[in-house]
XYZ file of C-alpha atoms in Angstrom:
580
model
C -4.024 105.968 227.548
C -1.783 104.995 229.831
C 0.061 107.218 232.515
C 1.059 106.671 236.229
C -0.738 107.602 239.583
C 0.746 110.348 241.136
C 0.422 109.144 245.096
C 1.089 105.428 244.373
C 3.447 105.318 241.554
C 1.403 102.334 239.524
C 1.799 102.464 235.734
C -2.134 102.072 234.625
C -3.046 99.923 232.212
C -3.910 101.219 228.349
C -7.528 100.925 229.491
C -7.271 103.241 232.517
C -7.875 107.104 232.192
C -5.944 109.601 233.593
C -7.848 110.278 236.903
C -7.878 106.309 237.509
C -11.221 105.729 236.849
C -11.984 102.377 234.475
C -12.339 102.858 230.822
C -15.693 100.269 230.542
C -14.945 100.376 226.591
C -11.249 99.150 226.588
C -11.635 96.397 229.718
C -11.383 92.615 227.973
C -14.335 90.976 229.741
C -13.226 87.487 228.921
C -10.350 87.835 231.121
C -11.799 87.687 235.124
C -7.923 88.386 236.234
C -8.083 91.319 234.310
C -10.908 92.556 236.061
C -9.964 91.659 239.376
C -6.946 93.625 239.493
C -8.388 96.976 237.353
C -10.972 97.058 240.773
C -7.888 96.891 243.393
C -6.388 99.408 241.425
C -9.859 101.366 241.197
C -10.091 101.089 244.613
C -6.516 102.286 245.959
C -6.898 105.559 243.597
C -10.464 106.354 245.253
C -8.941 105.829 248.780
C -6.155 108.240 247.722
C -7.925 110.787 246.623
C -10.008 110.956 249.308
C -7.935 111.518 252.238
C -4.394 112.845 250.779
C -3.922 115.763 249.021
C -0.663 116.291 247.782
C 2.077 113.603 246.564
C 4.414 113.787 250.193
C 1.111 113.430 252.123
C 0.043 110.327 249.664
C 3.325 108.373 249.804
C 3.725 109.163 253.525
C -0.106 106.972 254.000
C 1.390 104.336 251.896
C 4.844 103.910 254.224
C 2.639 104.564 257.367
C 0.372 101.396 256.277
C 2.868 98.414 254.685
C 1.151 95.704 253.179
C 4.748 93.541 252.268
C 7.790 93.154 253.188
C 9.094 95.669 250.106
C 6.523 98.269 251.541
C 8.328 97.509 254.292
C 12.021 98.696 253.506
C 9.931 100.979 251.693
C 8.366 102.641 255.240
C 11.901 102.791 256.618
C 13.548 104.618 253.975
C 10.772 107.338 254.323
C 10.800 107.181 258.079
C 14.707 108.079 257.709
C 14.234 110.726 255.013
C 11.886 112.861 256.735
C 13.855 112.142 259.982
C 16.924 113.650 258.503
C 17.452 117.666 258.386
C 15.348 119.509 256.458
C 16.715 121.954 253.361
C 14.918 124.665 251.321
C 11.967 123.345 250.132
C 11.076 122.571 246.453
C 9.391 125.023 244.846
C 5.997 122.753 244.033
C 6.224 121.997 247.832
C 6.534 125.264 248.450
C 3.088 125.834 246.325
C 1.828 122.896 248.028
C 2.280 124.859 251.611
C 1.197 128.378 249.856
C 4.526 130.082 250.428
C 5.350 132.551 247.603
C 7.197 131.020 244.422
C 10.614 132.523 243.663
C 10.984 133.007 239.853
C 13.904 133.037 237.436
C 14.054 136.670 236.834
C 14.089 137.766 240.153
C 17.346 135.419 241.002
C 19.007 137.071 237.560
C 17.851 140.609 239.055
C 19.665 139.657 242.463
C 22.453 138.355 240.785
C 22.898 141.103 238.863
C 22.459 143.704 241.766
C 25.353 141.994 243.527
C 27.820 142.221 240.557
C 26.976 146.030 239.906
C 27.700 146.640 243.671
C 31.028 144.684 243.578
C 31.989 146.255 240.181
C 31.551 149.591 242.170
C 33.619 148.312 244.570
C 36.345 147.507 242.622
C 36.032 151.257 241.330
C 36.173 152.797 244.436
C 39.456 151.070 245.463
C 41.092 151.422 242.235
C 40.250 155.073 242.453
C 41.143 155.427 245.981
C 44.929 153.590 244.576
C 45.374 155.968 242.170
C 44.859 158.994 244.457
C 47.601 157.453 246.828
C 49.948 157.419 244.043
C 49.602 160.749 242.727
C 49.722 162.116 246.537
C 52.772 159.702 246.665
C 54.486 161.803 243.326
C 53.675 164.920 244.536
C 55.113 164.249 247.607
C 58.056 162.997 245.935
C 58.563 166.185 243.616
C 58.199 168.604 246.431
C 61.194 166.457 248.308
C 63.286 166.737 244.995
C 62.870 170.849 244.413
C 63.733 170.830 248.424
C 66.544 168.968 247.844
C 67.518 170.938 244.755
C 67.068 174.576 246.850
C 69.444 173.376 249.687
C 71.861 172.275 247.131
C 71.380 175.589 245.487
C 71.875 177.331 248.687
C 74.905 175.537 249.974
C 76.693 176.074 246.618
C 76.219 179.588 247.031
C 77.375 179.739 250.250
C 80.680 177.706 249.186
C 81.296 180.196 246.294
C 80.493 183.224 248.833
C 77.377 184.553 247.157
C 74.798 184.553 249.694
C 75.064 188.184 250.075
C 74.423 189.805 247.193
C 73.135 193.733 246.206
C 69.671 194.277 246.494
C 69.966 197.240 243.904
C 72.150 194.569 241.941
C 69.125 192.105 241.920
C 66.618 194.649 240.840
C 68.769 195.664 238.180
C 69.387 192.157 236.719
C 65.680 191.202 236.686
C 65.026 194.514 234.576
C 67.352 193.673 232.157
C 65.692 190.133 231.831
C 62.580 192.092 231.477
C 64.039 194.196 228.560
C 65.282 191.240 227.156
C 62.365 189.374 226.938
C 60.792 192.065 224.931
C 63.558 192.601 222.589
C 62.978 188.845 221.886
C 59.124 189.088 221.607
C 59.367 192.122 218.873
C 62.404 190.342 217.051
C 60.004 187.326 216.812
C 57.473 189.440 215.862
C 59.142 190.871 212.883
C 60.040 187.224 211.868
C 56.818 185.950 211.956
C 55.403 188.335 210.132
C 58.437 188.276 207.343
C 57.581 184.507 207.507
C 53.508 185.204 207.062
C 54.175 187.139 204.005
C 56.114 184.675 202.374
C 53.728 182.467 202.799
C 51.222 184.216 201.338
C 53.609 184.983 198.325
C 54.244 181.095 197.990
C 50.233 180.346 198.544
C 49.587 182.740 195.863
C 52.240 180.978 193.173
C 51.382 177.791 193.542
C 47.502 177.649 194.212
C 44.511 177.695 191.474
C 43.745 180.819 190.629
C 40.079 181.641 190.737
C 39.356 181.257 186.981
C 41.573 178.156 185.307
C 40.968 175.960 182.181
C 41.592 172.631 184.329
C 38.963 172.128 186.688
C 35.708 174.516 187.633
C 35.913 177.004 190.345
C 33.151 178.228 192.505
C 31.370 181.566 191.875
C 28.543 183.244 193.805
C 25.738 185.180 191.860
C 25.381 188.436 193.425
C 22.843 190.149 190.617
C 19.636 188.564 188.656
C 17.881 190.804 186.013
C 15.057 189.457 184.274
C 15.144 191.309 180.606
C 12.398 189.010 179.093
C 9.600 186.621 179.239
C 12.758 183.786 178.803
C 16.223 185.980 178.578
C 17.703 187.096 181.650
C 21.346 188.081 182.943
C 22.766 186.732 185.938
C 26.522 188.251 187.083
C 28.649 186.142 189.425
C 31.588 186.948 191.147
C 34.301 184.467 192.425
C 34.312 182.782 195.739
C 37.323 184.206 197.549
C 37.380 185.266 201.046
C 38.034 188.533 201.804
C 39.747 187.398 205.286
C 42.347 185.172 202.937
C 44.680 187.669 203.192
C 46.934 188.835 200.770
C 46.612 185.666 198.536
C 43.051 186.460 197.818
C 44.293 190.151 197.412
C 46.710 189.251 194.173
C 44.355 186.402 193.221
C 41.571 188.944 192.828
C 44.237 191.356 191.266
C 45.015 188.485 188.853
C 41.712 187.592 187.609
C 41.033 191.616 186.813
C 44.420 191.126 184.965
C 43.002 188.559 182.871
C 39.775 190.305 182.187
C 41.788 193.221 180.466
C 43.559 190.675 178.661
C 40.650 188.719 176.929
C 38.980 191.929 176.338
C 41.776 193.220 174.723
C 41.778 190.493 171.579
C 38.885 189.091 170.550
C 36.162 186.237 171.309
C 35.871 184.376 174.593
C 33.945 182.259 176.772
C 33.662 179.816 179.794
C 32.177 176.579 180.646
C 28.794 176.492 183.019
C 28.452 173.402 184.638
C 25.013 171.734 185.610
C 26.244 169.578 188.726
C 22.568 167.349 188.407
C 23.421 165.935 185.039
C 27.279 166.391 185.099
C 27.094 168.664 181.873
C 28.302 172.072 180.737
C 27.884 174.428 178.034
C 29.613 177.335 177.021
C 28.767 180.817 177.606
C 30.295 184.216 176.701
C 30.007 186.907 179.081
C 29.201 190.411 177.981
C 32.050 193.055 178.090
C 32.386 195.042 181.329
C 32.301 198.906 180.421
C 34.990 199.351 183.369
C 37.253 197.409 181.291
C 36.416 198.833 177.815
C 36.414 202.729 179.464
C 40.215 201.820 180.383
C 41.607 201.865 176.739
C 42.528 205.724 177.349
C 44.273 205.354 180.973
C 47.553 203.135 179.625
C 49.650 202.888 177.073
C 50.668 199.101 177.487
C 49.036 195.892 177.802
C 52.329 195.650 180.630
C 51.554 198.841 182.347
C 47.984 197.419 182.593
C 49.024 194.150 184.677
C 51.614 195.973 186.441
C 49.065 198.440 188.027
C 46.304 195.520 188.767
C 48.826 193.869 190.586
C 50.205 196.788 192.713
C 46.540 197.990 193.130
C 45.605 194.226 194.745
C 48.559 194.433 196.880
C 48.435 197.598 198.503
C 44.786 198.777 198.359
C 42.697 197.357 201.106
C 39.485 197.801 199.280
C 40.471 195.924 196.824
C 36.641 195.172 193.999
C 36.047 192.248 193.083
C 36.223 191.507 189.129
C 32.266 190.216 188.094
C 30.887 188.625 184.848
C 27.693 189.457 183.077
C 25.787 186.244 181.198
C 23.076 186.672 178.984
C 20.872 183.839 179.103
C 18.264 182.529 177.462
C 15.789 179.663 178.716
C 14.903 177.410 175.996
C 12.791 173.923 175.984
C 14.714 170.690 176.472
C 18.110 173.302 177.713
C 19.624 171.341 180.504
C 21.724 174.129 181.539
C 19.872 177.378 180.701
C 16.773 175.787 182.404
C 18.826 174.962 186.000
C 20.514 178.617 185.633
C 16.846 180.043 185.281
C 16.482 178.444 188.800
C 19.485 179.956 190.450
C 18.555 182.593 192.853
C 21.306 185.527 194.442
C 23.530 183.915 196.936
C 23.412 180.275 194.952
C 26.658 179.255 193.638
C 27.677 177.638 190.452
C 30.485 176.348 188.936
C 32.872 177.435 186.446
C 36.004 176.536 183.830
C 37.772 178.725 181.335
C 38.452 180.908 179.669
C 38.489 179.056 176.137
C 39.573 181.789 173.688
C 38.374 181.506 170.079
C 38.837 183.911 167.353
C 41.593 186.989 167.566
C 39.853 189.674 165.649
C 42.180 192.114 166.400
C 44.882 190.288 164.192
C 42.424 189.229 162.058
C 40.490 192.727 160.947
C 44.038 194.273 160.896
C 46.514 196.611 163.226
C 47.201 200.146 163.200
C 49.618 199.572 159.999
C 46.604 198.649 157.837
C 46.554 201.039 155.041
C 43.047 201.382 155.168
C 40.436 200.620 157.712
C 38.543 197.220 157.346
C 34.848 196.623 157.802
C 33.345 194.349 160.301
C 29.894 193.010 160.232
C 28.132 190.487 162.867
C 25.073 188.635 162.374
C 23.868 187.801 165.929
C 20.956 185.800 166.879
C 19.464 186.447 170.728
C 22.175 185.642 172.982
C 25.020 185.555 170.063
C 24.785 189.382 170.597
C 27.395 188.309 173.219
C 30.349 187.397 170.933
C 29.388 190.808 168.501
C 29.752 192.565 171.778
C 33.365 191.092 172.400
C 34.344 191.465 169.079
C 33.412 195.366 168.842
C 34.814 195.765 172.103
C 38.259 194.887 171.153
C 38.777 196.632 168.410
C 37.585 199.626 170.662
C 40.490 198.995 172.782
C 42.812 198.270 170.387
C 41.826 201.594 168.310
C 40.237 203.726 170.936
C 42.844 206.179 171.260
C 42.850 207.560 167.678
C 40.008 205.871 166.048
C 41.485 206.838 162.798
C 42.212 203.109 161.490
C 39.719 201.696 163.778
C 36.960 199.334 161.576
C 33.639 200.223 161.110
C 31.433 197.996 162.505
C 28.016 196.961 162.162
C 26.167 195.023 164.414
C 22.789 193.416 163.170
C 20.730 192.214 166.159
C 17.911 189.406 165.350
C 15.018 188.640 168.358
C 11.512 187.110 168.582
C 9.735 189.758 170.604
C 10.189 193.278 171.084
C 10.800 192.478 175.164
C 14.184 191.721 173.967
C 14.852 195.326 172.728
C 13.361 197.575 175.085
C 15.425 200.490 176.200
C 16.527 199.583 179.664
C 17.699 196.081 178.730
C 21.317 196.469 179.352
C 22.385 194.998 176.184
C 21.027 197.834 174.719
C 22.590 200.047 176.780
C 25.719 198.912 176.286
C 25.445 198.784 172.593
C 24.528 202.588 173.139
C 27.817 203.151 175.202
C 30.087 201.473 172.980
C 28.318 203.794 169.713
C 28.941 207.142 172.271
C 32.821 206.099 172.722
C 33.352 205.135 169.269
C 31.985 207.917 167.713
C 29.752 206.212 165.245
C 32.418 203.593 164.879
C 30.202 200.833 166.031
C 26.909 200.626 164.725
C 23.770 198.518 165.686
C 20.623 197.468 164.113
C 17.623 195.418 165.541
C 15.025 193.293 163.754
C 12.393 191.228 165.469
C 10.533 188.336 164.422
C 6.883 189.822 165.297
C 7.162 192.720 163.477
C 7.872 190.163 160.535
C 11.688 191.828 160.075
C 14.101 189.441 159.249
C 18.111 189.285 158.092
C 17.911 189.586 154.628
C 20.791 188.668 151.835
C 20.188 192.489 151.238
C 20.976 193.316 154.673
C 23.876 191.994 154.368
C 24.815 193.386 150.897
C 23.854 196.580 152.198
C 26.618 196.195 155.570
C 29.061 194.508 153.565
C 29.161 197.244 150.275
C 29.812 194.643 148.009
C 29.272 195.668 144.505
C 27.875 192.806 141.579
C 30.203 192.056 139.118
C 29.841 194.964 135.617
C 28.265 193.842 132.425
C 30.395 193.259 129.639
C 29.352 196.073 126.774
C 31.030 193.767 124.118
C 29.883 189.854 124.686
C 26.477 191.671 126.424
C 26.500 189.434 128.823
C 27.361 189.361 133.011
C 30.752 188.138 133.749
C 32.831 188.714 136.982
C 35.450 191.559 137.045
C 39.434 189.734 137.527
C 39.863 190.344 141.049
C 43.157 189.900 142.203
C 43.295 186.761 145.004
C 45.124 187.781 148.763
C 45.196 184.120 149.571
C 49.046 183.484 147.971
C 50.229 182.966 151.321
C 49.460 180.732 153.352
C 48.854 182.746 156.536
C 46.641 181.360 159.415
C 45.165 184.805 160.116
C 44.343 185.973 156.270
C 43.652 183.067 154.234
C 39.831 181.775 153.437
C 41.026 178.088 151.704
C 42.790 177.704 155.602
C 39.541 179.251 157.262
C 37.895 175.739 156.150
C 39.807 173.174 158.538
C 40.292 176.338 160.970
C 38.771 175.336 164.594
C 39.314 178.973 165.445
C 42.493 178.276 167.939
C 43.835 181.287 167.262
C 45.569 181.072 170.871
C 48.328 178.612 171.339
C 49.052 176.162 174.331
C 52.431 176.761 175.534
C 54.076 176.413 178.556
C 50.381 176.793 180.734
C 50.093 180.020 178.234
C 47.617 180.979 175.330
C 50.177 182.818 173.306
C 48.208 184.075 170.153
C 49.434 182.642 166.524
C 51.979 185.361 164.273
C 51.113 186.452 161.181
C 52.210 184.743 158.149
C 52.085 187.453 155.907
C 54.671 188.988 154.099
C 56.215 191.728 155.982
C 55.153 195.138 154.246
C 52.201 193.866 152.943
C 50.035 191.975 155.228
C 46.667 190.491 153.891
C 43.869 192.032 156.047
C 40.615 191.000 155.639
C 37.088 192.317 156.473
C 35.128 190.382 158.663
C 31.779 188.440 158.331
C 31.128 186.635 161.547
C 27.490 184.785 162.417
C 26.846 184.208 165.982
C 23.692 183.028 167.496
C 21.817 179.054 167.786
C 22.792 176.415 165.389
C 20.145 176.611 163.479
C 20.821 180.403 163.020
C 24.663 179.894 161.921
C 23.221 177.217 158.968
C 20.751 179.299 157.636
C 23.490 182.400 157.045
C 26.672 180.401 156.694
C 26.568 176.745 156.776
C 27.155 173.894 159.000
C 30.135 173.045 160.584
C 31.925 169.619 160.640
C 33.631 167.561 162.899
C 37.322 166.241 161.923
C 39.589 164.519 164.910
C 38.110 165.102 167.505
C 37.496 169.011 166.684
C 34.560 171.460 165.617
C 35.739 172.874 162.152
C 34.413 175.772 160.043
C 33.999 174.314 156.942
C 32.903 175.696 153.645
C 30.809 178.715 153.497
C 27.349 178.037 152.612
C 23.601 179.306 153.612
C 23.125 182.718 152.614
C 26.341 183.764 152.577
C 27.515 181.417 150.123
C 24.971 182.348 147.584
C 26.153 185.551 147.955
C 29.338 184.612 146.851
C 28.731 183.471 144.083
C 26.874 186.772 143.004
C 29.395 189.042 144.183
C 32.792 187.597 144.082
C 34.855 190.651 146.279
C 32.815 188.909 149.091
C 34.797 185.390 148.626
C 38.133 187.446 148.412
C 37.817 190.342 150.150
C 36.176 188.678 153.735
C 36.588 186.056 156.035
C 33.386 184.517 157.284
C 33.581 183.658 160.685
C 30.895 181.088 162.645
C 30.791 181.297 165.979
């Protein structure tokens, strides 16, 4: 291993160890000269280790005893360097003399401290300069104001206004005060007028609290469990009570919408499940206060005007609500999500989506004879049945003479669904009482082994079988005159097959109902047999629907009702079967 002696600077051969000692394993014994040289180097190294501690002292000892001319020159150079002014000792020299060593972190810390002090000094200088500048500007402004006042005084002296009447000055000040008050008053009146116009503009061009273009927030204000799997929630629109005139008009508009929808037929709204971004149609239950408003007004226009004026001038405007009967089912995305909602939670609604115009299809007051309406409802399908019954009651509620006879058969799975304290049962009882028996209902329960049968449909529709021919001794159907001789959207069974339940058209943002195409003077009013419930319930009694052109069509009548129509021709000719 080769190296360099610290004191003498002599390079060691490879057979000399780092401490200057000989390595006998690396010495070649055949060379006598090499052995002598190594012996001399080893002797010098031993002397330096014995009498000198540091490399600087070793160099000094070497220069003090020169052995050749070359060493003498080196000795002179070292002596001159020693006599020169001493600078700051190197870190290793300071360490050899026992002095504390300065680290790089301490140097960096000192530099940072100096820089921070310089920066603070600079900031103080800038603050002092800014303060001095502001003071100068203030002095200049005061001096300009003094010059202005002096100029004003000189002008008064030139015009002879230096001696004014103090009473006149006091009167002038009072007039100025009254002008200020008058200006403030008129400004307030103008601002109030502008605010009223702004609120009216906001109402005219703002989104209604319920529309069929986008979802609107509604708050759950009540939740009632009616059975282990069914519950009723009540929601109201999220409209700020501090929103001013626009909010009052919005609430009045929504209340008017409830009256219009309750007058004509069945309708539904979409409820969105935000987690999965899916929506399902749910039919609201009719409100008793809306149904009982029939006898208060003569025309629908009066209802709209009254409700709007009520919202404008009544400081305690009532907030309209919607009630939904919901049954939680396994795998139902929206119903399961709604079952976890509590009072105070917010849900989103979109609509309304109007379906069948029951009043137009079942007949107006001008009908020759009252018609019949039979409704087969399964589970939550009772909601459209209540809407249909309520619409007919509002149309004919004043006289009840030509109101169709409404019979509702409601099928449920358990007895819990038809308890007397159930709000749906109370609503049915109220409708029966107000209509004086024109609206009746029957409940059947699966647990009691009681189901809707073909005999129930025959009994409620009061259809009769064809008479037997005495001549041929066989069963023949009577020749019943067809009432489908006109192509009327409302009263043609053939047209109903391709119908998608669109009794209302979209025209300029409104939903006007279609017009009856029956001949004037003899409209073809029909009896209505309506089926509403789960998909399996509807398919069993009336047959499935089908899709065409992106819409769900009614399709031909099948199921139990289709089989009855083959046996009872009057069911096919006098009745319209509506699938909800």
